[in-house]
mmCIF file of C-alpha atoms in Angstrom:
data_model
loop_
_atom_site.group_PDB
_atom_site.id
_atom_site.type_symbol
_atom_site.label_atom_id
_atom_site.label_comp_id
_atom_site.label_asym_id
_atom_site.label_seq_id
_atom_site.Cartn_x
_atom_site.Cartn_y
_atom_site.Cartn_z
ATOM 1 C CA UNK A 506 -9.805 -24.462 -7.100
ATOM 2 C CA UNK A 507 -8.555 -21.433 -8.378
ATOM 3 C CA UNK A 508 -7.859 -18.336 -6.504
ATOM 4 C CA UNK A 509 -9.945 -16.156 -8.395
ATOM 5 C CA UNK A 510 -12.755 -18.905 -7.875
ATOM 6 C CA UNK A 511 -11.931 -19.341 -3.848
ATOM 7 C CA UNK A 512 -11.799 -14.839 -3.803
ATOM 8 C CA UNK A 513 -15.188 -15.034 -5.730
ATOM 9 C CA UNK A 514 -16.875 -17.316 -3.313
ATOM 10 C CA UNK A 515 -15.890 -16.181 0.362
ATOM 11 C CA UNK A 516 -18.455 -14.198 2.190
ATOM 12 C CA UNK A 517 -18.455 -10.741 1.543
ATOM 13 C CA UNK A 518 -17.044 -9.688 5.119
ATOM 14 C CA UNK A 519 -13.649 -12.336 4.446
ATOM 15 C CA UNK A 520 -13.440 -11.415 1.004
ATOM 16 C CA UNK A 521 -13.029 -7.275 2.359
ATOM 17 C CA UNK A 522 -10.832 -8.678 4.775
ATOM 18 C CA UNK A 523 -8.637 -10.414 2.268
ATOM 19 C CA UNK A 524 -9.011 -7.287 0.026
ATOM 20 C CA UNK A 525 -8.078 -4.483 2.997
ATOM 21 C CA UNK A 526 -4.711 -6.383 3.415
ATOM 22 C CA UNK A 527 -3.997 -4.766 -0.444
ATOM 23 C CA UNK A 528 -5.625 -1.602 0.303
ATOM 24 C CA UNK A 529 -6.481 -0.060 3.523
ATOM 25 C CA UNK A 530 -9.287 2.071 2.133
ATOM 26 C CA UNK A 531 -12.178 0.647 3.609
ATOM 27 C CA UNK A 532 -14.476 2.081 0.897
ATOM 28 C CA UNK A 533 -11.984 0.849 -1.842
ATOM 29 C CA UNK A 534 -12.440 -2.404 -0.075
ATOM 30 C CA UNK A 535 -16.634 -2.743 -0.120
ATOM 31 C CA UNK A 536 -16.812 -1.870 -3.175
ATOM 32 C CA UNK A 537 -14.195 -4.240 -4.490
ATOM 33 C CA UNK A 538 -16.003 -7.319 -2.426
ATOM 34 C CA UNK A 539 -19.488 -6.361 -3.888
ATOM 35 C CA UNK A 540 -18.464 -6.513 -7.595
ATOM 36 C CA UNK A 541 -17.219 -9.971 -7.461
ATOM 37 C CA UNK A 542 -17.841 -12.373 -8.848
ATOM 38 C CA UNK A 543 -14.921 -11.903 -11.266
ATOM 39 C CA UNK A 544 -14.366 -13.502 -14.587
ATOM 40 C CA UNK A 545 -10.656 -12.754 -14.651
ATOM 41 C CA UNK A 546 -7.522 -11.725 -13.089
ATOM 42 C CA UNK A 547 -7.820 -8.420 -15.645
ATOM 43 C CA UNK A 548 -11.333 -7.767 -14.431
ATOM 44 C CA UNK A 549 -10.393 -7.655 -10.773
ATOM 45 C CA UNK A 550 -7.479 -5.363 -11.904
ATOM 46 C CA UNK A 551 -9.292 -3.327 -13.646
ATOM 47 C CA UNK A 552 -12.157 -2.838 -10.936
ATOM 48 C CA UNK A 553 -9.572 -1.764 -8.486
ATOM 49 C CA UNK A 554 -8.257 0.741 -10.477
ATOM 50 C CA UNK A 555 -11.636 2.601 -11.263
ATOM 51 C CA UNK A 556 -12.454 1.674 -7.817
ATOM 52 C CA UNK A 557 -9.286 3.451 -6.841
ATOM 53 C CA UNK A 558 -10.004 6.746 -9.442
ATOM 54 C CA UNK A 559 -13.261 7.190 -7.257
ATOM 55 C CA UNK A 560 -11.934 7.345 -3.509
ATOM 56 C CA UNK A 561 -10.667 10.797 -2.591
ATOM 57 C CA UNK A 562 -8.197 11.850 0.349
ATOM 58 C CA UNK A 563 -10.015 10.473 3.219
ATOM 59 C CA UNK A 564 -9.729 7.138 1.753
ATOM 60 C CA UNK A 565 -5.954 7.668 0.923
ATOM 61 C CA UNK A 566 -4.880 8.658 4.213
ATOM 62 C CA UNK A 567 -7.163 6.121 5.579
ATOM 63 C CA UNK A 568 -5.155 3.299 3.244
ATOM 64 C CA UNK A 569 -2.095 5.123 4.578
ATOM 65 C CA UNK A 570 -2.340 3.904 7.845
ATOM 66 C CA UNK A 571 -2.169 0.625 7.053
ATOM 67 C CA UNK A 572 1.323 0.710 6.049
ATOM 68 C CA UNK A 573 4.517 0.646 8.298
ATOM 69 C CA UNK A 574 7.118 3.241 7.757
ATOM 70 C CA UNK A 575 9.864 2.905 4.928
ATOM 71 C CA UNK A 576 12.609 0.867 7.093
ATOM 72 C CA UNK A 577 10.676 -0.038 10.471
ATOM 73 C CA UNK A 578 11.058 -3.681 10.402
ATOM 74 C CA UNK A 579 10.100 -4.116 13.872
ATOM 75 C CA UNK A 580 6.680 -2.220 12.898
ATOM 76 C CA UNK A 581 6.079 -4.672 10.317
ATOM 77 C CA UNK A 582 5.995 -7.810 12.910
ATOM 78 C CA UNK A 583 4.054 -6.118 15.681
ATOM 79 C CA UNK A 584 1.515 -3.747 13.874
ATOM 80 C CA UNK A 585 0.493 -5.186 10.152
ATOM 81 C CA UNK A 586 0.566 -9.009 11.127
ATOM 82 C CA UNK A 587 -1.740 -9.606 8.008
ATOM 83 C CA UNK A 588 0.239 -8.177 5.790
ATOM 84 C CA UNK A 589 3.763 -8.307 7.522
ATOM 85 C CA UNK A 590 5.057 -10.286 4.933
ATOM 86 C CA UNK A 591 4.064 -8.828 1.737
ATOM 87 C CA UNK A 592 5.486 -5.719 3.281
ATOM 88 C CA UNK A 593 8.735 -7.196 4.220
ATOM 89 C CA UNK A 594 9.248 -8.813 0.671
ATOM 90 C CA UNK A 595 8.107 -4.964 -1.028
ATOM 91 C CA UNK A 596 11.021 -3.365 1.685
ATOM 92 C CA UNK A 597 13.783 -5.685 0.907
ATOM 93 C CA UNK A 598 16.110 -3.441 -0.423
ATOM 94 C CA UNK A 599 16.220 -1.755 3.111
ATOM 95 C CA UNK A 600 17.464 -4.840 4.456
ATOM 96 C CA UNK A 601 21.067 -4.565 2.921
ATOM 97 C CA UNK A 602 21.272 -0.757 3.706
ATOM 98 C CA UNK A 603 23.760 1.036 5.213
ATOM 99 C CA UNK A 604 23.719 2.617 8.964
ATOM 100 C CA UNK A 605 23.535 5.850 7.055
ATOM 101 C CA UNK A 606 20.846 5.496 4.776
ATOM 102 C CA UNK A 607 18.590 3.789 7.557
ATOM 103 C CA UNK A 608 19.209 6.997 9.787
ATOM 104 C CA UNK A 609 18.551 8.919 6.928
ATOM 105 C CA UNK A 610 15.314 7.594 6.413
ATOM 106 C CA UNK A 611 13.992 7.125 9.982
ATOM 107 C CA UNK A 612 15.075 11.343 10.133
ATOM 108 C CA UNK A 613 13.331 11.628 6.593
ATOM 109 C CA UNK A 614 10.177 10.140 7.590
ATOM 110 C CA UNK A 615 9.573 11.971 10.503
ATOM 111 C CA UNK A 616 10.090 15.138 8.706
ATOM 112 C CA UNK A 617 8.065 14.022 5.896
ATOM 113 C CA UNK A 618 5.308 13.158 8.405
ATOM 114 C CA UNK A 619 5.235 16.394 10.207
ATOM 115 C CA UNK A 620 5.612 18.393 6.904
ATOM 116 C CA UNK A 621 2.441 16.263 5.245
ATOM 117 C CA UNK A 622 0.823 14.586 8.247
ATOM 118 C CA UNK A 623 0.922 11.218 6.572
ATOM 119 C CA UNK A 624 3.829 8.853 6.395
ATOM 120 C CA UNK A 625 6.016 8.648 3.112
ATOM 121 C CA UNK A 626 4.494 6.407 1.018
ATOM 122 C CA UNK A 627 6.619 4.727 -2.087
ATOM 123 C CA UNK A 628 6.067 1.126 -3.866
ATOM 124 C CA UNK A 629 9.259 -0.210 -2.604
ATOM 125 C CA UNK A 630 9.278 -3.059 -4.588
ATOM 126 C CA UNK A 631 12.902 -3.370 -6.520
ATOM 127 C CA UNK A 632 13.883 -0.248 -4.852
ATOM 128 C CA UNK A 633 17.220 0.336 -2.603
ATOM 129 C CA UNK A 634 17.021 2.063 0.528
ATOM 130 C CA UNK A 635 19.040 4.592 -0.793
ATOM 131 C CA UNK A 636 16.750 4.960 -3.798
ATOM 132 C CA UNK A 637 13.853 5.381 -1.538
ATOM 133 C CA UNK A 638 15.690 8.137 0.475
ATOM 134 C CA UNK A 639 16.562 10.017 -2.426
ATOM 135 C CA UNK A 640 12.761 9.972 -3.296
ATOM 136 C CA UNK A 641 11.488 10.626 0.021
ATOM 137 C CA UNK A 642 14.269 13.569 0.180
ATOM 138 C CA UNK A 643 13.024 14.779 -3.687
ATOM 139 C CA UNK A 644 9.603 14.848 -2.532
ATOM 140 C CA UNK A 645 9.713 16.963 0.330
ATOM 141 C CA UNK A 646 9.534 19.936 -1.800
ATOM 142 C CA UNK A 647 6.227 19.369 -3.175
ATOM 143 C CA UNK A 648 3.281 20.780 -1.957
ATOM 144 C CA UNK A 649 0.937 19.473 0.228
ATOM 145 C CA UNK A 650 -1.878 18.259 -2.180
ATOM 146 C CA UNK A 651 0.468 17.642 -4.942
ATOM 147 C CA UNK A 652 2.276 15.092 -2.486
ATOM 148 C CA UNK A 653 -1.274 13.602 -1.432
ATOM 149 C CA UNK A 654 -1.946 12.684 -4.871
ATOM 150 C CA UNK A 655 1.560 11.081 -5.224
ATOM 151 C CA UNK A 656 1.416 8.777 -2.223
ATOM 152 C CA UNK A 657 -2.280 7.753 -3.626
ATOM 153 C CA UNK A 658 -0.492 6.579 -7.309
ATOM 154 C CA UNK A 659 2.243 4.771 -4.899
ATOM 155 C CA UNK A 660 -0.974 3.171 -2.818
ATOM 156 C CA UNK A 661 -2.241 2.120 -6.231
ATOM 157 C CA UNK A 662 1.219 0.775 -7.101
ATOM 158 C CA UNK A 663 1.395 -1.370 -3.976
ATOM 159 C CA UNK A 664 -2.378 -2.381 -4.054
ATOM 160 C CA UNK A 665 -1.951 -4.032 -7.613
ATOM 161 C CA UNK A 666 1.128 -6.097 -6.539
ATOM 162 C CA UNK A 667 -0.673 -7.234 -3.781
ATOM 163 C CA UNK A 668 -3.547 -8.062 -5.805
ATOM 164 C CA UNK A 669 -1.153 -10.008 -7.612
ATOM 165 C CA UNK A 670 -0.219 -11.939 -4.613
ATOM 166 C CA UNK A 671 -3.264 -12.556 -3.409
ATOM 167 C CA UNK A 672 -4.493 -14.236 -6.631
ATOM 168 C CA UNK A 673 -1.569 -16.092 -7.416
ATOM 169 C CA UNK A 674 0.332 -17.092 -4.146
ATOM 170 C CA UNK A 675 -0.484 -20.128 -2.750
#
């Protein structure tokens, strides 16, 4: 059976399950369950996005949560067991980074998070840690609402690549 065909047939409640460990919008979620059945890979990619053009900032910061700081391995094991190892595979290039650069960004993100109220969100995939530090660093000089709107383009990043996963890993 195919993975689009097993996604298509759970019950709605497993299939939101399965769909909150791309996105943690719980309204991006419903609504992604009740328009299956799918006829493609394409289709569910392209329901997610408009799915994803229609939630606002509650449901960004709400996806926000589900997502373990840049860098905070230990996080990833003890908080987001569902999706502990996507996340570990998207952070990789934090795993070869310097003292420095992990300081950097464990100082970075709590400034970010005090300056925004919402942790600094980046698709991390193929990234350094010292790429995502210079981005977190760049964008703490945008403004609030700009910055909103760039961590929800990063969510939809990351919730596409984890759509990915979920359709095609074993």
């Amino acid at each position: 059976m195919s993975k689009l065909t097993w996604l298509n047939g759970l019950p709605v409640e497993e299939a939101q399950a399965e769909f909150l460990r791309c996105c943690g919008s719980t309204r991006w979620a419903e609504g992604m369950a009740r328009a299956r059945p799918f006829v493609s890979q394409a289709a569910v990619y392209t329901e997610a996005d408009w799915l994803w053009s229609q939630t606002g900032p509650e449901d960004w910061r709400e996806a926000m949560t589900h997502h373990p700081r840049i860098g905070d391995i230990s996080k990833l094991r003890e908080k987001y067991k569902t999706t502990a190892t996507w996340s570990s595979q998207e952070q990789r290039g934090v795993q070869e980074a310097s003292e420095e650069v992990l300081q950097g960004l464990a100082d970075g993100n709590r400034e970010y998070e005090a300056r925004f109220g919402f942790i600094f969100l980046v698709c991390a995939t193929g990234k350094s840690a010292g790429e995502m530090l210079a981005l977190l660093r760049e964008r703490m000089n945008n403004e609030p609402e700009a910055e909103l709107r760039i961590a929800a383009g990063e969510q939809a990043k990351i919730t596409r690549i984890r759509l990915e996963k979920l359709l095609t890993s074993p």
